[in-house]
PDB file of C-alpha atoms in Angstrom:
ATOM      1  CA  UNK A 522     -17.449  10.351  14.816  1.00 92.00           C
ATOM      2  CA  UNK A 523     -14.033  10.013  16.072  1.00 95.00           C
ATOM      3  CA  UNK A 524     -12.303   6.544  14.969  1.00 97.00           C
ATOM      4  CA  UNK A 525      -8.471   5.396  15.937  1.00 98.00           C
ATOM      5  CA  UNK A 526      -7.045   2.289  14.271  1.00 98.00           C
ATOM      6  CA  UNK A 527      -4.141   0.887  15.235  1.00 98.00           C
ATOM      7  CA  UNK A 528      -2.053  -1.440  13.544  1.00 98.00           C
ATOM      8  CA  UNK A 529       1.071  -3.010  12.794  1.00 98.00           C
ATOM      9  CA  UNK A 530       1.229  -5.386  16.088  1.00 98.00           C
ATOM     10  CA  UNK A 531       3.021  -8.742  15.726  1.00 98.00           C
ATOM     11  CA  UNK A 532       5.334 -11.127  17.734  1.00 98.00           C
ATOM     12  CA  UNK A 533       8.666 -10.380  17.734  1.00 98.00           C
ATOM     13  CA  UNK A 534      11.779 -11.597  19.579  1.00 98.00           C
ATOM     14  CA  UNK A 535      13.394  -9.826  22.090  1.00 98.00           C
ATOM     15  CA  UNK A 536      16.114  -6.815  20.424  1.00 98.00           C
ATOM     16  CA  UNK A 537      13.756  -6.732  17.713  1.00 98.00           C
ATOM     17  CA  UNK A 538      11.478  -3.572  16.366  1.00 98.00           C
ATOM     18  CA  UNK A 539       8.460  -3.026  15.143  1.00 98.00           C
ATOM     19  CA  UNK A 540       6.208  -0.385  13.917  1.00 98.00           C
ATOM     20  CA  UNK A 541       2.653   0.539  15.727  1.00 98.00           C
ATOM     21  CA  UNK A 542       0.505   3.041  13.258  1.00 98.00           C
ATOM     22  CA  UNK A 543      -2.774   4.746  15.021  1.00 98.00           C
ATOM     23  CA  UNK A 544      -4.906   5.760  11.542  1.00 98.00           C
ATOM     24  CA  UNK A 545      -7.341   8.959  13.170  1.00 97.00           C
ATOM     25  CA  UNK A 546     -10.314   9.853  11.152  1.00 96.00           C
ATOM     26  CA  UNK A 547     -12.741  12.658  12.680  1.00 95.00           C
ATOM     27  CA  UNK A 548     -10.203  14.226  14.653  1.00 94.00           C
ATOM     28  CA  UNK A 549      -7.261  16.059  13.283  1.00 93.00           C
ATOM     29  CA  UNK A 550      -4.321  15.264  14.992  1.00 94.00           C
ATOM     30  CA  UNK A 551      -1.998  18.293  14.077  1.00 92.00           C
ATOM     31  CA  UNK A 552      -2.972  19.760  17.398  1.00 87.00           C
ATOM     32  CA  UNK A 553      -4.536  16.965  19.429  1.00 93.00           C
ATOM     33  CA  UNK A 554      -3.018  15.215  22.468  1.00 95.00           C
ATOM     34  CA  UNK A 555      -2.214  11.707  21.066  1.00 96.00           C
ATOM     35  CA  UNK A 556      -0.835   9.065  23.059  1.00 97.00           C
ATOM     36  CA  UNK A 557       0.219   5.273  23.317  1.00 98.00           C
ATOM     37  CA  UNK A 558      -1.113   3.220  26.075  1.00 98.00           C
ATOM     38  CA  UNK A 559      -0.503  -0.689  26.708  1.00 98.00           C
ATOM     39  CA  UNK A 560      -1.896  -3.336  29.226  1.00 98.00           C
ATOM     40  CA  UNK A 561      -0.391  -6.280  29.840  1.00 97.00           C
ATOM     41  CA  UNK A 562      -2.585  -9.441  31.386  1.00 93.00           C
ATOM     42  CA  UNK A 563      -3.732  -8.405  35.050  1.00 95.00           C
ATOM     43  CA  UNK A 564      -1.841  -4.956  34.750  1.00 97.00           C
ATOM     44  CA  UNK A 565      -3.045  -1.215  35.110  1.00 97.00           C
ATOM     45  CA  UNK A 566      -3.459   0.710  32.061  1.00 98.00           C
ATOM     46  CA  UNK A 567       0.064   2.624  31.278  1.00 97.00           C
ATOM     47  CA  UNK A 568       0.382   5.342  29.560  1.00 98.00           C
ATOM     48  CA  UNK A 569       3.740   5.453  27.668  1.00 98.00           C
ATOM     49  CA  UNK A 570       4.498   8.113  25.136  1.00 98.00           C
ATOM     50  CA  UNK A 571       2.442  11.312  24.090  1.00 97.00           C
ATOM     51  CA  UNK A 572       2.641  14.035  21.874  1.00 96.00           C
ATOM     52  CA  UNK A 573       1.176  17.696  21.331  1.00 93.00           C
ATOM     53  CA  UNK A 574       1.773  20.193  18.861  1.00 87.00           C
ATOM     54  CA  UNK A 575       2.925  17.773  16.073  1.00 85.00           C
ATOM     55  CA  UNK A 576       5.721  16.991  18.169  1.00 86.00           C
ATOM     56  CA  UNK A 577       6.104  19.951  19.896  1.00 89.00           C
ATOM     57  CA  UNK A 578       6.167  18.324  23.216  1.00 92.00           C
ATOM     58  CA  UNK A 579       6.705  14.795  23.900  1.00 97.00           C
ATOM     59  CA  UNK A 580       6.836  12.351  26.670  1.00 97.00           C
ATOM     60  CA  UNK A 581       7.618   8.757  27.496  1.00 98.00           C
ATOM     61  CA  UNK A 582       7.642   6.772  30.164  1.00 98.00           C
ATOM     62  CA  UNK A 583      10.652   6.147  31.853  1.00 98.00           C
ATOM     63  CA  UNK A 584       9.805   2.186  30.993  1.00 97.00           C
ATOM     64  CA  UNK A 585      10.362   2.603  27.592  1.00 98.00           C
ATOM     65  CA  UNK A 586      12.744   6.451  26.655  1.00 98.00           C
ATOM     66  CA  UNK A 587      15.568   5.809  24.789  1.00 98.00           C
ATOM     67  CA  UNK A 588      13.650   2.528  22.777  1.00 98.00           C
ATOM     68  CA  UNK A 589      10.550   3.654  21.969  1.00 98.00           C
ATOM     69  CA  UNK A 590       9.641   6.844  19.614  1.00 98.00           C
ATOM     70  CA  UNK A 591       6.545   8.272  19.103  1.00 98.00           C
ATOM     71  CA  UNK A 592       5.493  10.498  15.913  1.00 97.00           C
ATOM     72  CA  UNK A 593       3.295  11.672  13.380  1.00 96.00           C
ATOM     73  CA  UNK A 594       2.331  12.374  10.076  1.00 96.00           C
ATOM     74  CA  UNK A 595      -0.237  14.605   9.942  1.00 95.00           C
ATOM     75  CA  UNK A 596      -0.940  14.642   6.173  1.00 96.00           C
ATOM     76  CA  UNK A 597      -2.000  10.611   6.750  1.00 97.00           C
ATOM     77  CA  UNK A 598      -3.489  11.640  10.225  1.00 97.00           C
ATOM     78  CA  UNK A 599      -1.747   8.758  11.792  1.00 97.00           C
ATOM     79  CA  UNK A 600       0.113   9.074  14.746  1.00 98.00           C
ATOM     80  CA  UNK A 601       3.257   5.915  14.952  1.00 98.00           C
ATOM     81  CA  UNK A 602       5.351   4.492  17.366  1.00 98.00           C
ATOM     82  CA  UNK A 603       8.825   2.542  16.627  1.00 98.00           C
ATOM     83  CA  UNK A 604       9.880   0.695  19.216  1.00 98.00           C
ATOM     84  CA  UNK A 605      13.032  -0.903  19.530  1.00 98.00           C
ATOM     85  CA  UNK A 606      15.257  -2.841  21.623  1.00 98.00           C
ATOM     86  CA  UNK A 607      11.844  -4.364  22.763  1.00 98.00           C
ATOM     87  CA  UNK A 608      11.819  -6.520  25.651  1.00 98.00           C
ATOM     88  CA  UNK A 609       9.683  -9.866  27.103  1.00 97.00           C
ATOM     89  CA  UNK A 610       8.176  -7.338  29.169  1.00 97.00           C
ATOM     90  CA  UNK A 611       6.765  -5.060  26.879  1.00 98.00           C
ATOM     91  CA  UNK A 612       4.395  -7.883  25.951  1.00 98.00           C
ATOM     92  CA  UNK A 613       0.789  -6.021  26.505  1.00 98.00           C
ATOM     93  CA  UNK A 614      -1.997  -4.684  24.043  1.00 98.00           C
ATOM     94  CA  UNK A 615      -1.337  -1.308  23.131  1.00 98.00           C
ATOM     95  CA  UNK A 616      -3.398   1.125  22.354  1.00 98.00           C
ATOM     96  CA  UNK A 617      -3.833   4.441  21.019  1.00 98.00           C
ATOM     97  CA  UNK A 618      -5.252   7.532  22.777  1.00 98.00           C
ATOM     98  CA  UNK A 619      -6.721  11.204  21.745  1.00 96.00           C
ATOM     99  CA  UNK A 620      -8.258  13.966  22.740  1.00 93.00           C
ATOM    100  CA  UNK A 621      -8.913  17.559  21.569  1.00 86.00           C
ATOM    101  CA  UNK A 622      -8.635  19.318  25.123  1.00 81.00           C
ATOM    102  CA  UNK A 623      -5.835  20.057  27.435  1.00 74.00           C
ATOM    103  CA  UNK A 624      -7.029  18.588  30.946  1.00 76.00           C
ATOM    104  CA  UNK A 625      -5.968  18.807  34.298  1.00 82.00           C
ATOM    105  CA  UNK A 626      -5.161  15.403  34.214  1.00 90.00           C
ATOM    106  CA  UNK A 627      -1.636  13.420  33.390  1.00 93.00           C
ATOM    107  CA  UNK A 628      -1.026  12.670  29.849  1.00 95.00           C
ATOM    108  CA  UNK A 629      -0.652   9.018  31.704  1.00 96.00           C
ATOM    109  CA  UNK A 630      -3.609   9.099  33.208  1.00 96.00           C
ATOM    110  CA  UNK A 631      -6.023   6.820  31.037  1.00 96.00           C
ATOM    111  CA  UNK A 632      -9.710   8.707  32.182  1.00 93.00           C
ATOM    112  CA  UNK A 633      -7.815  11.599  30.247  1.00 93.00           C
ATOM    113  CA  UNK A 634      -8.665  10.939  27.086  1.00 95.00           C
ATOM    114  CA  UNK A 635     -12.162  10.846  25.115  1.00 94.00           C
ATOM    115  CA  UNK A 636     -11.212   8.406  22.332  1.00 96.00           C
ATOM    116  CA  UNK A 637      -9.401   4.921  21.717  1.00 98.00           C
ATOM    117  CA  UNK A 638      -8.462   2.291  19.520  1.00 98.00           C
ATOM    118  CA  UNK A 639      -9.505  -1.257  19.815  1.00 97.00           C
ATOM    119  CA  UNK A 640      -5.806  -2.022  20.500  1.00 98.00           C
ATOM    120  CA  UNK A 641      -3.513  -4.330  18.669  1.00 98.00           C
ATOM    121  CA  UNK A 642      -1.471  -6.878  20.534  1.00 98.00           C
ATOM    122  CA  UNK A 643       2.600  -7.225  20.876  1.00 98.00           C
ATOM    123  CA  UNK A 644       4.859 -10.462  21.970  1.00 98.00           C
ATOM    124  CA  UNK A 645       7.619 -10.397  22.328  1.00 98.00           C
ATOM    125  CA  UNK A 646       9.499 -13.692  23.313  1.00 98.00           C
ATOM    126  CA  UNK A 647      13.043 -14.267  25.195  1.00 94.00           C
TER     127      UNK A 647
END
């Protein structure tokens, strides 16, 4: 049974950081296709960093390269993602993502992926 825990959510004020860890058990994520989702209230779904390989490709969204950085440990199986510079708009639940199969579909693209976290929630305030 696959189980993703994230934590590490928190408010925060806006140019601050924090630290969002996704804790995998039942999947090994040295070669699964992680990713970091968030929803904001009465927003879509979107999907904003991934990684494959241990790293070996990444993507973000353009909403968030250049603060946000998504990694992994894979001797703790847990997947992170520092984000910086953060802004009132990043304000949304985020969640974490996986899946063991490459699919036709966008790493974006929510219906993707097999497993998630129950999501932990970030505020930021102006």
């Amino acid at each position: 049974q696959v189980q993703l825990v994230e934590s590490g959510g928190g408010s925060v004020e806006a140019g601050g950081s924090l630290r969002l860890s996704c804790s995998a058990s039942g999947i090994t994520i040295d070669w699964a296709h992680m990713a970091w989702f968030r929803q904001a209230p009465g927003k879509e779904r979107e999907g904003i960093a991934f990684t494959y390989g241990s790293g070996s490709s990444i993507v973000y969204a353009d909403s968030v390269k250049g603060r946000f950085t998504i990694s992994q440990d894979n001797d703790k199986n847990t997947v992170y993602l520092q984000m910086s510079s953060l802004k009132p708009e990043d304000t949304a639940i985020y969640y974490c993502a996986a899946d063991n199969y490459a699919r036709s579909r966008s790493w974006s693209d929510p219906a993707r992926y097999d497993y998630w976290g129950q999501g932990t929630q970030v505020t930021v305030s102006s």
